[in-house]
mmCIF file of C-alpha atoms in Angstrom:
data_model
loop_
_atom_site.group_PDB
_atom_site.id
_atom_site.type_symbol
_atom_site.label_atom_id
_atom_site.label_comp_id
_atom_site.label_asym_id
_atom_site.label_seq_id
_atom_site.Cartn_x
_atom_site.Cartn_y
_atom_site.Cartn_z
ATOM 1 C CA TRP J 1 154.487 94.648 111.666
ATOM 2 C CA LEU J 2 154.198 97.870 113.658
ATOM 3 C CA LYS J 3 150.426 97.517 113.885
ATOM 4 C CA ASN J 4 150.747 93.865 114.862
ATOM 5 C CA SER J 5 153.091 94.738 117.716
ATOM 6 C CA VAL J 6 150.835 97.505 119.019
ATOM 7 C CA ASP J 7 147.840 95.162 118.827
ATOM 8 C CA ALA J 8 149.767 92.570 120.857
ATOM 9 C CA TYR J 9 150.277 95.145 123.619
ATOM 10 C CA ARG J 10 146.628 96.173 123.470
ATOM 11 C CA ARG J 11 145.445 92.600 123.877
ATOM 12 C CA VAL J 12 147.327 92.301 127.175
ATOM 13 C CA GLY J 13 146.123 95.714 128.347
ATOM 14 C CA ALA J 14 149.517 97.441 128.292
ATOM 15 C CA PRO J 15 149.242 101.255 128.477
ATOM 16 C CA ASP J 16 150.842 103.313 125.717
ATOM 17 C CA LYS J 17 153.857 104.276 127.853
ATOM 18 C CA ASP J 18 154.710 100.583 128.350
ATOM 19 C CA GLN J 19 154.578 99.644 124.668
ATOM 20 C CA TYR J 20 158.188 99.195 123.523
ATOM 21 C CA ILE J 21 158.861 98.331 119.886
ATOM 22 C CA ILE J 22 162.254 98.116 118.180
ATOM 23 C CA PHE J 23 162.982 98.232 114.452
ATOM 24 C CA ARG J 24 166.403 96.744 113.859
ATOM 25 C CA PHE J 25 168.194 97.035 110.524
ATOM 26 C CA THR J 26 171.361 95.084 109.752
ATOM 27 C CA ASP J 27 173.282 95.604 106.525
ATOM 28 C CA GLY J 28 174.525 92.625 104.581
ATOM 29 C CA THR J 29 178.133 91.495 104.179
ATOM 30 C CA GLN J 30 179.930 89.258 101.707
ATOM 31 C CA SER J 31 178.590 86.230 103.567
ATOM 32 C CA THR J 32 175.303 87.473 105.061
ATOM 33 C CA ALA J 33 172.123 89.038 103.666
ATOM 34 C CA PRO J 34 170.592 92.325 104.900
ATOM 35 C CA VAL J 35 167.945 91.859 107.579
ATOM 36 C CA ILE J 36 164.972 93.910 108.811
ATOM 37 C CA GLU J 37 163.440 93.062 112.189
ATOM 38 C CA CYS J 38 160.569 94.227 114.378
ATOM 39 C CA VAL J 39 160.773 93.407 118.096
ATOM 40 C CA ASP J 40 158.099 93.668 120.771
ATOM 41 C CA PHE J 41 157.935 92.378 124.329
ATOM 42 C CA VAL J 42 154.655 90.490 124.473
ATOM 43 C CA GLY J 43 155.213 87.131 122.826
ATOM 44 C CA MET J 44 153.019 84.399 121.361
ATOM 45 C CA ASP J 45 152.498 80.820 122.384
ATOM 46 C CA TYR J 46 151.755 77.757 120.265
ATOM 47 C CA ILE J 47 147.986 78.294 120.521
ATOM 48 C CA ASP J 48 148.302 81.915 119.322
ATOM 49 C CA ILE J 49 150.109 80.687 116.225
ATOM 50 C CA GLU J 50 147.753 77.794 115.495
ATOM 51 C CA LYS J 51 144.482 79.602 116.206
ATOM 52 C CA ALA J 52 145.289 83.133 115.008
ATOM 53 C CA PHE J 53 148.499 83.696 113.048
ATOM 54 C CA LYS J 54 148.059 80.724 110.706
ATOM 55 C CA TRP J 55 144.533 81.809 109.763
ATOM 56 C CA TRP J 56 144.147 83.967 106.648
ATOM 57 C CA GLY J 57 141.239 86.309 105.944
ATOM 58 C CA ASP J 58 139.893 86.417 109.499
ATOM 59 C CA PRO J 59 138.603 89.928 110.412
ATOM 60 C CA ASP J 60 138.797 89.035 114.106
ATOM 61 C CA ALA J 61 142.333 87.637 114.030
ATOM 62 C CA ALA J 62 143.930 90.722 115.576
ATOM 63 C CA LYS J 63 141.484 90.748 118.495
ATOM 64 C CA ARG J 64 142.051 87.079 119.436
ATOM 65 C CA GLY J 65 138.566 86.964 120.945
ATOM 66 C CA LYS J 66 139.043 90.049 123.117
ATOM 67 C CA LYS J 67 136.988 93.239 123.124
ATOM 68 C CA VAL J 68 139.779 95.679 122.322
ATOM 69 C CA ARG J 69 140.322 98.260 119.604
ATOM 70 C CA VAL J 70 143.056 97.080 117.281
ATOM 71 C CA TYR J 71 144.814 98.283 114.134
ATOM 72 C CA GLY J 72 144.814 94.885 112.419
ATOM 73 C CA GLY J 73 142.323 94.236 109.636
ATOM 74 C CA HIS J 74 141.829 90.775 108.145
ATOM 75 C CA GLY J 75 144.920 89.038 109.505
ATOM 76 C CA ASN J 76 146.685 89.099 106.131
ATOM 77 C CA GLY J 77 148.965 92.152 105.975
ATOM 78 C CA GLY J 78 151.834 91.056 108.198
ATOM 79 C CA LYS J 79 151.924 87.569 106.700
ATOM 80 C CA PHE J 80 151.764 88.811 103.101
ATOM 81 C CA TYR J 81 154.595 91.230 103.851
ATOM 82 C CA MET J 82 156.689 88.394 105.299
ATOM 83 C CA ARG J 83 155.899 86.082 102.387
ATOM 84 C CA GLN J 84 156.172 88.459 99.422
ATOM 85 C CA MET J 85 158.763 91.059 100.381
ATOM 86 C CA PHE J 86 161.657 88.912 101.598
ATOM 87 C CA GLN J 87 163.602 85.950 100.319
ATOM 88 C CA GLN J 88 163.010 84.294 103.691
ATOM 89 C CA SER J 89 161.124 85.451 106.776
ATOM 90 C CA TYR J 90 160.210 84.063 110.164
ATOM 91 C CA PHE J 91 159.545 85.053 113.734
ATOM 92 C CA VAL J 92 161.110 83.920 116.970
ATOM 93 C CA THR J 93 158.560 84.212 119.770
ATOM 94 C CA TYR J 94 158.748 83.348 123.465
ATOM 95 C CA LYS J 95 156.005 83.135 126.054
ATOM 96 C CA GLY J 96 155.344 81.079 129.161
ATOM 97 C CA GLY J 97 158.858 79.621 129.131
ATOM 98 C CA LYS J 98 158.452 78.154 125.617
ATOM 99 C CA ILE J 99 159.927 79.236 122.296
ATOM 100 C CA ASN J 100 158.442 78.892 118.817
ATOM 101 C CA ILE J 101 160.025 79.711 115.455
ATOM 102 C CA PHE J 102 157.605 79.938 112.546
ATOM 103 C CA GLY J 103 157.830 81.455 109.083
ATOM 104 C CA PHE J 104 158.300 81.183 105.336
ATOM 105 C CA ASN J 105 161.208 79.590 103.482
ATOM 106 C CA GLU J 106 162.638 80.526 100.089
ATOM 107 C CA ASN J 107 159.797 78.622 98.384
ATOM 108 C CA ARG J 108 157.134 80.579 100.332
ATOM 109 C CA LYS J 109 156.127 77.485 102.255
ATOM 110 C CA TYR J 110 155.426 78.138 105.913
ATOM 111 C CA GLY J 111 155.722 76.098 109.065
ATOM 112 C CA PHE J 112 157.645 75.643 112.299
ATOM 113 C CA ALA J 113 161.420 75.405 112.373
ATOM 114 C CA GLU J 114 162.712 71.961 113.265
ATOM 115 C CA ASP J 115 163.018 71.475 117.056
ATOM 116 C CA TYR J 116 161.461 74.899 117.739
ATOM 117 C CA LYS J 117 157.793 74.037 118.104
ATOM 118 C CA ASP J 118 156.537 74.772 121.625
ATOM 119 C CA ARG J 119 159.999 74.014 123.006
ATOM 120 C CA LYS J 120 160.617 74.617 126.696
ATOM 121 C CA THR J 121 163.577 76.990 126.877
ATOM 122 C CA PRO J 122 165.279 79.138 129.552
ATOM 123 C CA LEU J 123 164.966 82.888 128.972
ATOM 124 C CA ALA J 124 168.698 83.423 128.413
ATOM 125 C CA GLU J 125 168.793 80.777 125.691
ATOM 126 C CA ALA J 126 165.637 82.145 124.036
ATOM 127 C CA LEU J 127 167.105 85.657 123.910
ATOM 128 C CA LYS J 128 170.298 84.254 122.396
ATOM 129 C CA VAL J 129 168.352 82.368 119.710
ATOM 130 C CA ALA J 130 166.438 85.573 118.918
ATOM 131 C CA GLY J 131 169.619 87.663 118.852
ATOM 132 C CA ILE J 132 168.422 90.051 121.564
ATOM 133 C CA ASN J 133 171.018 91.548 123.878
ATOM 134 C CA ASN J 134 169.889 92.519 127.381
ATOM 135 C CA SER J 135 171.107 96.064 126.732
ATOM 136 C CA LEU J 136 168.277 96.506 124.195
ATOM 137 C CA ILE J 137 165.595 95.685 126.754
ATOM 138 C CA PRO J 138 164.163 98.403 129.044
ATOM 139 C CA ASN J 139 164.863 97.567 132.713
ATOM 140 C CA ALA J 140 161.183 97.285 133.613
ATOM 141 C CA VAL J 141 160.580 94.866 130.741
ATOM 142 C CA LEU J 142 163.660 92.808 131.618
ATOM 143 C CA ARG J 143 162.317 92.302 135.133
ATOM 144 C CA GLN J 144 158.983 91.181 133.694
ATOM 145 C CA LEU J 145 160.773 88.720 131.409
ATOM 146 C CA GLU J 146 162.818 87.323 134.285
ATOM 147 C CA HIS J 147 159.653 86.821 136.357
ATOM 148 C CA GLY J 148 157.807 85.173 133.459
ATOM 149 C CA GLU J 149 155.251 87.991 133.297
ATOM 150 C CA THR J 150 155.757 88.713 129.598
ATOM 151 C CA GLY J 151 157.522 87.380 126.520
ATOM 152 C CA PHE J 152 158.892 88.704 123.232
ATOM 153 C CA THR J 153 158.564 88.373 119.476
ATOM 154 C CA VAL J 154 161.203 89.090 116.831
ATOM 155 C CA VAL J 155 159.834 89.214 113.281
ATOM 156 C CA ARG J 156 162.746 88.855 110.876
ATOM 157 C CA GLY J 157 162.851 89.447 107.136
ATOM 158 C CA VAL J 158 165.997 88.261 105.339
ATOM 159 C CA ARG J 159 167.112 89.867 102.068
ATOM 160 C CA PRO J 160 164.343 92.392 101.261
ATOM 161 C CA LYS J 161 163.366 91.945 97.630
ATOM 162 C CA LYS J 162 163.219 95.648 96.725
ATOM 163 C CA ILE J 163 166.618 96.507 98.191
ATOM 164 C CA VAL J 164 169.551 96.543 95.772
ATOM 165 C CA GLY J 165 172.938 95.757 97.285
ATOM 166 C CA ARG J 166 173.926 95.009 100.856
ATOM 167 C CA ASN J 167 173.193 98.324 102.554
ATOM 168 C CA LEU J 168 169.711 99.182 103.781
ATOM 169 C CA PRO J 169 168.431 102.752 103.151
ATOM 170 C CA VAL J 170 167.389 103.129 106.780
ATOM 171 C CA PHE J 171 166.802 106.899 106.754
ATOM 172 C CA ARG J 172 164.545 106.617 103.707
ATOM 173 C CA ILE J 173 162.626 103.685 105.176
ATOM 174 C CA CYS J 174 162.087 105.526 108.476
ATOM 175 C CA ASP J 175 160.953 108.706 106.740
ATOM 176 C CA ARG J 176 158.385 106.759 104.719
ATOM 177 C CA LEU J 177 157.237 104.956 107.836
ATOM 178 C CA LYS J 178 156.906 108.148 109.904
ATOM 179 C CA TYR J 179 154.490 109.723 107.450
ATOM 180 C CA HIS J 180 152.561 106.629 106.424
ATOM 181 C CA PRO J 181 148.868 107.198 107.281
ATOM 182 C CA GLN J 182 148.560 103.844 109.057
ATOM 183 C CA ALA J 183 151.702 104.414 111.133
ATOM 184 C CA ARG J 184 151.103 107.929 112.453
ATOM 185 C CA SER J 185 148.856 106.971 115.344
ATOM 186 C CA PRO J 186 150.877 103.936 116.545
ATOM 187 C CA LEU J 187 154.106 105.968 116.377
ATOM 188 C CA LYS J 188 152.549 108.871 118.267
ATOM 189 C CA PHE J 189 151.608 106.835 121.329
ATOM 190 C CA SER J 190 154.081 103.922 121.475
ATOM 191 C CA ASN J 191 157.816 103.905 122.238
ATOM 192 C CA VAL J 192 159.360 102.974 118.891
ATOM 193 C CA SER J 193 163.141 102.933 118.555
ATOM 194 C CA VAL J 194 165.396 102.275 115.566
ATOM 195 C CA ILE J 195 168.712 100.418 115.590
ATOM 196 C CA HIS J 196 171.021 100.238 112.573
ATOM 197 C CA ASN J 197 174.007 97.886 112.683
ATOM 198 C CA ASP J 198 173.732 97.693 116.500
ATOM 199 C CA LYS J 199 173.773 101.491 116.886
ATOM 200 C CA ILE J 200 170.719 103.314 118.221
ATOM 201 C CA MET J 201 169.493 105.895 115.712
ATOM 202 C CA THR J 202 166.514 107.087 117.753
ATOM 203 C CA ASN J 203 164.525 106.071 120.807
ATOM 204 C CA SER J 204 161.420 107.850 119.592
ATOM 205 C CA LEU J 205 160.502 107.453 115.938
ATOM 206 C CA ARG J 206 157.563 109.687 115.144
ATOM 207 C CA MET J 207 156.328 112.379 112.789
ATOM 208 C CA GLU J 208 157.558 115.890 113.557
ATOM 209 C CA GLU J 209 154.940 118.036 115.235
ATOM 210 C CA ILE J 210 153.667 120.951 113.133
ATOM 211 C CA GLU J 211 153.399 124.173 115.085
ATOM 212 C CA SER J 212 150.211 126.183 114.737
ATOM 213 C CA MET J 213 150.191 129.496 112.920
ATOM 214 C CA GLU J 214 150.273 132.486 115.215
ATOM 215 C CA GLY J 215 146.727 133.301 116.226
ATOM 216 C CA PHE J 216 145.460 129.792 115.495
ATOM 217 C CA GLU J 217 146.912 127.911 118.456
ATOM 218 C CA GLY J 218 143.689 126.706 120.073
ATOM 219 C CA PRO J 219 140.633 124.804 118.909
ATOM 220 C CA TYR J 220 137.887 126.852 117.291
ATOM 221 C CA LEU J 221 134.200 125.944 117.593
ATOM 222 C CA PHE J 222 131.688 126.883 114.913
#
């Protein structure tokens, strides 16, 4: 999901400093299941879903026909993770004044949510449907949203299959993510924050820098 979000920013030409990604973790209760979400502020439209997301095994899916360097491989990873690792998963995405909700149900069947296929929707209503509070959105991004210059996507996984109980081990998940080989580069250059039960844990999730040994601070040429 992290790589997918970074690729979305790259496709629209957003510089690293303007790539904002939020991982939001919400513990379960007696009546609700635990939820893991990944939020970015780019968005997809109906065509993106039909011509790219729904395709499996396409090595060019992440590029969407553009000549950009991306992290995505064959267009399978994010979808497999949604399908296999959660009881239910879907994304709420908004772009060009229209909202789409698409994902997998408990039987691993995928499709659009009823009444949320290319539906024209005001921004305030779309944010409410996605569960995004304005306080989570950087001011510059909020202005872009209000002017229709960008959108957003919330990928949501409900009841992770490998989590026992209602509480999510957020610190452990973040530590594994920080040091995962495929996450190091995206985390180093993008603005990735973590929210747990509506409280901000960090605004900059990344691997700790390792200081050089004394006498070996600079590059050495042989």
